[in-house]
Amino acid sequence: MAGTVFSRSCIVLCLLIHTALSQDCSQPCDCPAESPLCPVGTSLVLDGCSCCKVCARQAGEPCSLLEPCDHHKDLYCDYGVLSDTETGICMAQEGQTCDLGGVIYRSGETFQPNCKHHCVCMNGEIGCVPTCASNIRLPSPDCPYPRRVQIPGKCCEEWVCDQIPQEDTFQSAMAAYKDPFGPDVQPESARDNCIVQTTDWSECSATCGMGVSSRVTNDNEQCQLERQTRMCMIRPCNAELEKDIKRGKKCVRTPKSQRGMRFELSGCQSVRLYKPKFCGVCTDGRCCTPHATITAEVEFRCPEGDFFRKKMMFIKTCSCHHDCPRENDIFLASNSRRMIGDYDNDM
């Protein structure tokens, strides 16, 4: 009996020692060869010892020193919720809630408004990523007229092949090849035999703060239609632009930042300082949106020490008008003002 009690005591003591060591940053790093594959919408972050990359814990999930919360979503580990001092619960920082279709979401909360989008509320702003593939199928000899169709019982549209063109040619893929040699002769390069086609950039997904804009183009070596994205910021949130309106005027159209600023994206900051132009505001009900823009790459540095580059929209001029996008319209289905003079720039 005494031996059994002694064995159980040893097991409990070993577990306690293992737990203590697992939470101790003095131990050498022992990370797997490959980083874990995180679910959609979950950040890959360094653990609390700045040692190994792990999938960040989400709101309401247990957290610890080695299993940190997703700081990109302003989550923190609250150790006062559980009696175990080494384990807490991921909680959201105090921030503005989000209202989508009458449903209120807390800051840091993730949700799925429909089967095609996975979204997160971040201090009053909603960001979404698509759950359906956005691949484009080009016409080919065995599939001359591809088009997307909705399959009953399935969320995402799928490609089908027609042998004759449909009346609705908008759903068909853009014709991207000319074939003067006939089907038996292969060109040396797809790009040499490519008709380049590029759509306009879409509206920015946010009326203030960081958003996303996209377009479709086949301007690449494979002449394959692809969706390109760029970050965009029409104006900072909580900016008091009305004070810049001159006496006798109703709008400030394109104000410029007077001080250098760093762009922030998912907890990471731009390496360089920028003095960008923004779109202003009006006092007569009009809104100001980008009219002429350029696209340039911006390098970001994250707290974990990682670097990445993102294309970003830089505003040259704005126009003020009554055709205003709806507030918090994350899917941007209604507003499509055309921007002119946009081109890539390496800055």
Coordinates of C-alpha atoms in Angstrom, one line a residue:
M1 CA 0.0 0.0 0.0
A2 CA 2.8 2.4 0.9
G3 CA 4.6 1.5 -2.3
T4 CA 1.5 2.3 -4.4
V5 CA 1.1 5.7 -2.6
F6 CA 4.8 6.4 -3.1
S7 CA 4.5 5.6 -6.9
R8 CA 1.5 7.8 -7.3
S9 CA 3.3 10.6 -5.5
C10 CA 6.3 10.3 -7.8
I11 CA 4.1 10.4 -10.9
V12 CA 2.4 13.6 -9.6
L13 CA 5.7 15.2 -8.8
C14 CA 7.1 14.3 -12.2
L15 CA 4.1 15.9 -13.9
L16 CA 4.5 19.1 -11.8
I17 CA 8.2 19.3 -12.7
H18 CA 7.4 18.7 -16.4
T19 CA 4.8 21.5 -16.3
A20 CA 7.1 23.9 -14.5
L21 CA 9.9 23.2 -17.0
S22 CA 7.5 23.6 -20.0
Q23 CA 6.6 27.1 -18.8
D24 CA 10.2 28.1 -18.0
C25 CA 12.0 30.2 -20.7
S26 CA 15.4 29.3 -19.3
Q27 CA 15.3 26.0 -21.1
P28 CA 16.9 25.8 -24.6
C29 CA 14.6 26.1 -27.6
D30 CA 13.4 22.8 -29.1
C31 CA 11.2 23.7 -32.0
P32 CA 9.8 21.3 -34.7
A33 CA 11.5 21.5 -38.1
E34 CA 8.4 22.9 -39.8
S35 CA 6.0 25.5 -38.5
P36 CA 2.5 24.3 -37.7
L37 CA -0.3 24.8 -40.3
C38 CA -2.9 27.1 -38.7
P39 CA -6.6 27.3 -39.5
V40 CA -7.9 30.1 -41.6
G41 CA -8.0 33.3 -39.6
T42 CA -5.5 32.1 -37.0
S43 CA -2.2 33.9 -36.7
L44 CA 1.2 32.1 -36.5
V45 CA 3.1 33.8 -33.7
L46 CA 6.1 33.3 -31.5
D47 CA 5.5 31.7 -28.1
G48 CA 6.0 33.7 -24.9
C49 CA 9.6 32.7 -24.8
S50 CA 10.2 34.1 -28.3
C51 CA 11.4 30.7 -29.2
C52 CA 9.0 28.6 -31.4
K53 CA 6.2 29.6 -33.7
V54 CA 2.8 28.3 -32.7
C55 CA -0.8 28.8 -33.7
A56 CA -2.2 31.7 -31.6
R57 CA -5.0 30.9 -29.2
Q58 CA -8.4 32.5 -29.9
A59 CA -11.0 34.2 -27.8
G60 CA -12.3 32.0 -25.0
E61 CA -9.6 29.3 -25.5
P62 CA -7.0 28.4 -22.8
C63 CA -3.7 30.1 -23.0
S64 CA -0.3 30.1 -21.3
L65 CA 3.3 31.3 -21.7
L66 CA 3.9 28.8 -24.5
E67 CA 0.4 29.1 -26.0
P68 CA -0.1 32.8 -26.3
C69 CA -3.2 34.6 -27.5
D70 CA -3.6 36.2 -30.9
H71 CA -2.2 39.7 -30.3
H72 CA -3.1 40.6 -33.9
K73 CA -6.7 40.6 -32.8
D74 CA -6.0 42.5 -29.5
L75 CA -6.4 39.4 -27.4
Y76 CA -4.6 38.9 -24.1
C77 CA -4.3 36.0 -21.6
D78 CA -6.3 36.6 -18.5
Y79 CA -4.8 34.5 -15.7
G80 CA -7.4 35.6 -13.1
V81 CA -10.2 33.6 -14.6
L82 CA -8.9 30.1 -13.7
S83 CA -7.5 28.9 -10.4
D84 CA -4.4 27.6 -12.2
T85 CA -2.0 30.5 -12.2
E86 CA -0.1 29.1 -15.2
T87 CA -3.2 28.9 -17.4
G88 CA -5.5 31.6 -18.4
I89 CA -8.3 32.4 -20.9
C90 CA -7.9 34.5 -24.0
M91 CA -9.9 37.7 -23.6
A92 CA -10.4 40.7 -25.9
Q93 CA -9.0 44.1 -25.1
E94 CA -11.6 46.7 -24.5
G95 CA -12.6 47.9 -28.0
Q96 CA -15.5 49.0 -30.1
T97 CA -18.0 46.3 -31.1
C98 CA -19.1 45.6 -34.7
D99 CA -22.6 45.7 -36.0
L100 CA -23.3 43.5 -39.1
G101 CA -26.9 43.1 -40.1
G102 CA -28.1 43.9 -36.6
V103 CA -25.9 41.3 -35.0
I104 CA -23.3 42.7 -32.5
Y105 CA -19.8 41.1 -32.3
R106 CA -17.2 41.8 -29.7
S107 CA -13.8 43.1 -30.6
G108 CA -11.5 40.2 -31.3
E109 CA -14.5 37.8 -32.0
T110 CA -14.4 35.7 -35.2
F111 CA -17.6 34.7 -37.0
Q112 CA -18.9 33.5 -40.3
P113 CA -21.8 35.7 -41.7
N114 CA -22.2 33.3 -44.6
C115 CA -20.6 30.2 -46.0
K116 CA -18.3 32.2 -48.3
H117 CA -16.6 34.5 -45.8
H118 CA -14.8 34.1 -42.5
C119 CA -14.6 37.4 -40.6
V120 CA -13.2 39.0 -37.5
C121 CA -14.3 42.1 -35.5
M122 CA -11.3 44.4 -34.6
N123 CA -12.1 47.5 -32.6
G124 CA -15.2 48.4 -34.6
E125 CA -13.9 47.3 -38.0
I126 CA -14.8 44.1 -39.8
G127 CA -12.2 42.2 -41.9
C128 CA -13.1 39.1 -43.9
V129 CA -11.3 36.4 -46.0
P130 CA -13.0 34.3 -48.6
T131 CA -13.5 30.6 -48.0
C132 CA -14.2 29.8 -51.6
A133 CA -11.4 29.5 -54.2
S134 CA -11.0 32.5 -56.5
N135 CA -9.3 30.6 -59.3
I136 CA -10.1 31.6 -62.9
R137 CA -10.3 28.9 -65.7
L138 CA -9.1 29.9 -69.1
P139 CA -10.7 28.7 -72.4
S140 CA -9.0 25.7 -73.9
P141 CA -9.7 23.3 -76.9
D142 CA -11.5 20.8 -74.6
C143 CA -13.3 23.6 -72.7
P144 CA -13.9 26.5 -75.0
Y145 CA -16.5 28.3 -72.9
P146 CA -15.9 27.8 -69.1
R147 CA -18.3 29.5 -66.7
R148 CA -19.2 29.4 -63.0
V149 CA -22.4 27.8 -61.9
Q150 CA -24.1 27.4 -58.5
I151 CA -24.4 23.7 -57.6
P152 CA -27.5 22.9 -55.4
G153 CA -26.5 22.0 -51.9
K154 CA -23.0 23.5 -52.3
C155 CA -21.8 26.9 -51.1
C156 CA -19.1 27.7 -53.6
E157 CA -19.6 28.0 -57.3
E158 CA -17.9 25.5 -59.6
W159 CA -16.6 25.7 -63.2
V160 CA -18.4 23.9 -65.9
C161 CA -17.6 23.6 -69.6
D162 CA -19.9 24.6 -72.4
Q163 CA -19.3 23.9 -76.1
I164 CA -21.3 26.9 -77.2
P165 CA -21.2 30.4 -75.7
Q166 CA -23.9 31.4 -73.2
E167 CA -26.0 34.5 -73.5
D168 CA -24.5 35.9 -70.3
T169 CA -20.9 36.3 -71.4
F170 CA -20.0 38.2 -68.2
Q171 CA -19.7 34.9 -66.3
S172 CA -17.4 33.4 -68.9
A173 CA -13.6 33.7 -68.5
M174 CA -11.9 36.4 -70.5
A175 CA -10.5 35.1 -73.8
A176 CA -6.8 35.3 -73.2
Y177 CA -5.2 33.6 -76.2
K178 CA -4.9 34.2 -79.9
D179 CA -4.0 31.1 -81.9
P180 CA -2.7 32.0 -85.4
F181 CA -0.7 28.7 -85.7
G182 CA -3.6 26.3 -85.2
P183 CA -4.0 23.7 -82.5
D184 CA -1.1 21.5 -83.6
V185 CA 1.6 24.2 -83.2
Q186 CA 2.7 25.2 -79.7
P187 CA 4.0 28.7 -79.2
E188 CA 7.4 29.1 -77.5
S189 CA 6.0 31.1 -74.6
A190 CA 2.5 31.7 -73.2
R191 CA 3.4 35.3 -72.7
D192 CA 4.4 35.8 -76.3
N193 CA 1.0 34.7 -77.4
C194 CA -1.0 36.5 -74.7
I195 CA -3.5 39.3 -74.9
V196 CA -3.0 41.2 -71.6
Q197 CA -6.2 42.1 -69.8
T198 CA -6.5 43.8 -66.4
T199 CA -9.6 45.0 -64.5
D200 CA -9.7 48.2 -62.5
W201 CA -8.8 48.1 -58.8
S202 CA -11.9 47.6 -56.6
E203 CA -13.0 50.1 -54.0
C204 CA -11.1 49.9 -50.7
S205 CA -12.8 47.6 -48.2
A206 CA -12.6 50.2 -45.4
T207 CA -13.7 53.9 -45.3
C208 CA -11.0 54.5 -42.6
G209 CA -8.0 52.5 -41.4
M210 CA -6.4 49.7 -43.3
G211 CA -8.4 47.9 -46.0
V212 CA -8.0 45.7 -49.1
S213 CA -8.5 46.4 -52.8
S214 CA -8.2 43.8 -55.6
R215 CA -8.2 43.3 -59.3
V216 CA -7.9 40.5 -61.9
T217 CA -5.2 40.3 -64.5
N218 CA -3.3 37.9 -66.8
D219 CA -0.2 40.1 -67.0
N220 CA 2.2 37.3 -66.0
E221 CA 4.6 34.8 -67.6
Q222 CA 1.9 32.1 -67.7
C223 CA -0.8 34.4 -69.1
Q224 CA -3.0 33.0 -66.3
L225 CA -5.8 35.1 -64.8
E226 CA -5.0 35.8 -61.2
R227 CA -6.4 38.0 -58.5
Q228 CA -4.0 40.6 -57.1
T229 CA -4.6 42.5 -53.9
R230 CA -3.2 45.6 -52.4
M231 CA -3.6 47.3 -49.0
C232 CA -5.3 50.7 -48.9
M233 CA -6.0 53.5 -46.4
I234 CA -8.4 56.2 -47.5
R235 CA -8.0 58.1 -44.2
P236 CA -7.0 57.2 -40.6
C237 CA -9.8 56.4 -38.2
N238 CA -10.7 59.1 -35.6
A239 CA -8.9 61.7 -37.7
E240 CA -10.4 65.2 -37.2
L241 CA -10.2 66.3 -40.8
E242 CA -13.0 68.9 -40.5
K243 CA -10.7 71.3 -38.8
D244 CA -8.6 71.5 -42.0
I245 CA -11.6 72.9 -44.0
K246 CA -10.8 76.5 -44.9
R247 CA -13.3 79.3 -44.2
G248 CA -15.9 79.5 -47.0
K249 CA -15.2 76.0 -48.2
K250 CA -17.3 72.8 -47.6
C251 CA -14.7 70.2 -48.2
V252 CA -11.0 69.4 -47.7
R253 CA -10.3 67.1 -50.6
T254 CA -6.8 65.6 -50.4
P255 CA -5.0 66.4 -47.1
K256 CA -1.5 65.2 -46.6
S257 CA 0.0 63.9 -43.4
Q258 CA 2.2 66.6 -41.9
R259 CA 4.3 64.1 -39.9
G260 CA 5.9 60.9 -40.8
M261 CA 3.8 57.8 -39.9
R262 CA 4.2 54.0 -40.0
F263 CA 1.5 51.9 -41.5
E264 CA 0.2 49.1 -39.2
L265 CA -1.0 45.7 -40.4
S266 CA -2.0 42.8 -38.1
G267 CA 0.3 44.0 -35.4
C268 CA 3.2 44.7 -37.7
Q269 CA 4.6 48.1 -38.7
S270 CA 6.1 49.5 -41.9
V271 CA 9.9 49.8 -41.8
R272 CA 9.9 53.2 -43.4
L273 CA 8.1 56.4 -42.4
Y274 CA 5.6 57.8 -44.9
K275 CA 3.8 61.1 -45.4
P276 CA 0.8 59.9 -47.5
K277 CA -2.1 61.8 -48.9
F278 CA -5.6 60.9 -47.7
C279 CA -9.1 61.7 -48.8
G280 CA -10.8 64.3 -46.8
V281 CA -14.3 65.1 -45.7
C282 CA -17.2 67.5 -46.5
T283 CA -19.8 69.2 -44.4
D284 CA -22.5 69.1 -47.0
G285 CA -23.2 65.3 -47.2
R286 CA -20.6 64.6 -49.9
C287 CA -17.9 62.0 -49.4
C288 CA -14.3 62.0 -50.8
T289 CA -12.8 58.9 -52.4
P290 CA -9.6 58.2 -54.4
H291 CA -9.5 59.5 -57.9
A292 CA -5.9 58.9 -59.0
T293 CA -3.6 56.4 -57.2
I294 CA -0.3 54.6 -57.6
T295 CA 0.6 51.2 -56.2
A296 CA 3.9 50.5 -54.4
E297 CA 5.4 47.8 -52.2
V298 CA 5.7 48.5 -48.5
E299 CA 7.9 46.4 -46.2
F300 CA 6.5 45.5 -42.7
R301 CA 8.3 44.3 -39.6
C302 CA 6.5 42.1 -37.0
P303 CA 7.2 41.8 -33.3
E304 CA 8.3 38.2 -33.9
G305 CA 11.1 39.6 -36.1
D306 CA 9.6 38.5 -39.4
F307 CA 9.5 40.8 -42.5
F308 CA 7.1 40.8 -45.3
R309 CA 6.2 43.0 -48.2
K310 CA 2.7 44.1 -49.4
K311 CA 1.5 46.1 -52.3
M312 CA -0.2 49.3 -51.1
M313 CA -2.3 52.0 -52.7
F314 CA -1.0 55.6 -52.4
I315 CA -3.4 58.4 -53.2
K316 CA -2.5 61.2 -55.6
T317 CA -5.8 63.0 -55.8
C318 CA -9.4 62.5 -54.4
S319 CA -12.8 63.6 -55.7
C320 CA -15.8 64.6 -53.5
H321 CA -19.3 63.5 -54.6
H322 CA -22.7 62.3 -53.5
D323 CA -22.2 58.7 -54.7
C324 CA -21.0 57.5 -51.3
P325 CA -20.2 53.9 -50.2
R326 CA -22.3 52.6 -47.3
E327 CA -20.6 52.5 -43.9
N328 CA -19.2 49.1 -42.9
D329 CA -20.0 47.6 -46.3
I330 CA -17.5 44.8 -46.1
F331 CA -18.6 43.1 -49.3
L332 CA -18.7 46.4 -51.4
A333 CA -21.4 45.1 -53.7
S334 CA -22.8 48.5 -54.7
N335 CA -20.0 51.1 -55.1
S336 CA -17.7 51.0 -58.1
R337 CA -16.3 54.4 -58.9
R338 CA -13.5 54.2 -61.5
M339 CA -10.0 55.4 -60.5
I340 CA -7.7 56.7 -63.2
G341 CA -4.0 56.8 -63.7
D342 CA -3.1 53.9 -61.4
Y343 CA 0.2 52.3 -62.1
D344 CA 2.8 50.3 -60.2
N345 CA 5.7 52.2 -58.6
D346 CA 8.7 50.8 -56.8
M347 CA 9.1 54.0 -54.7

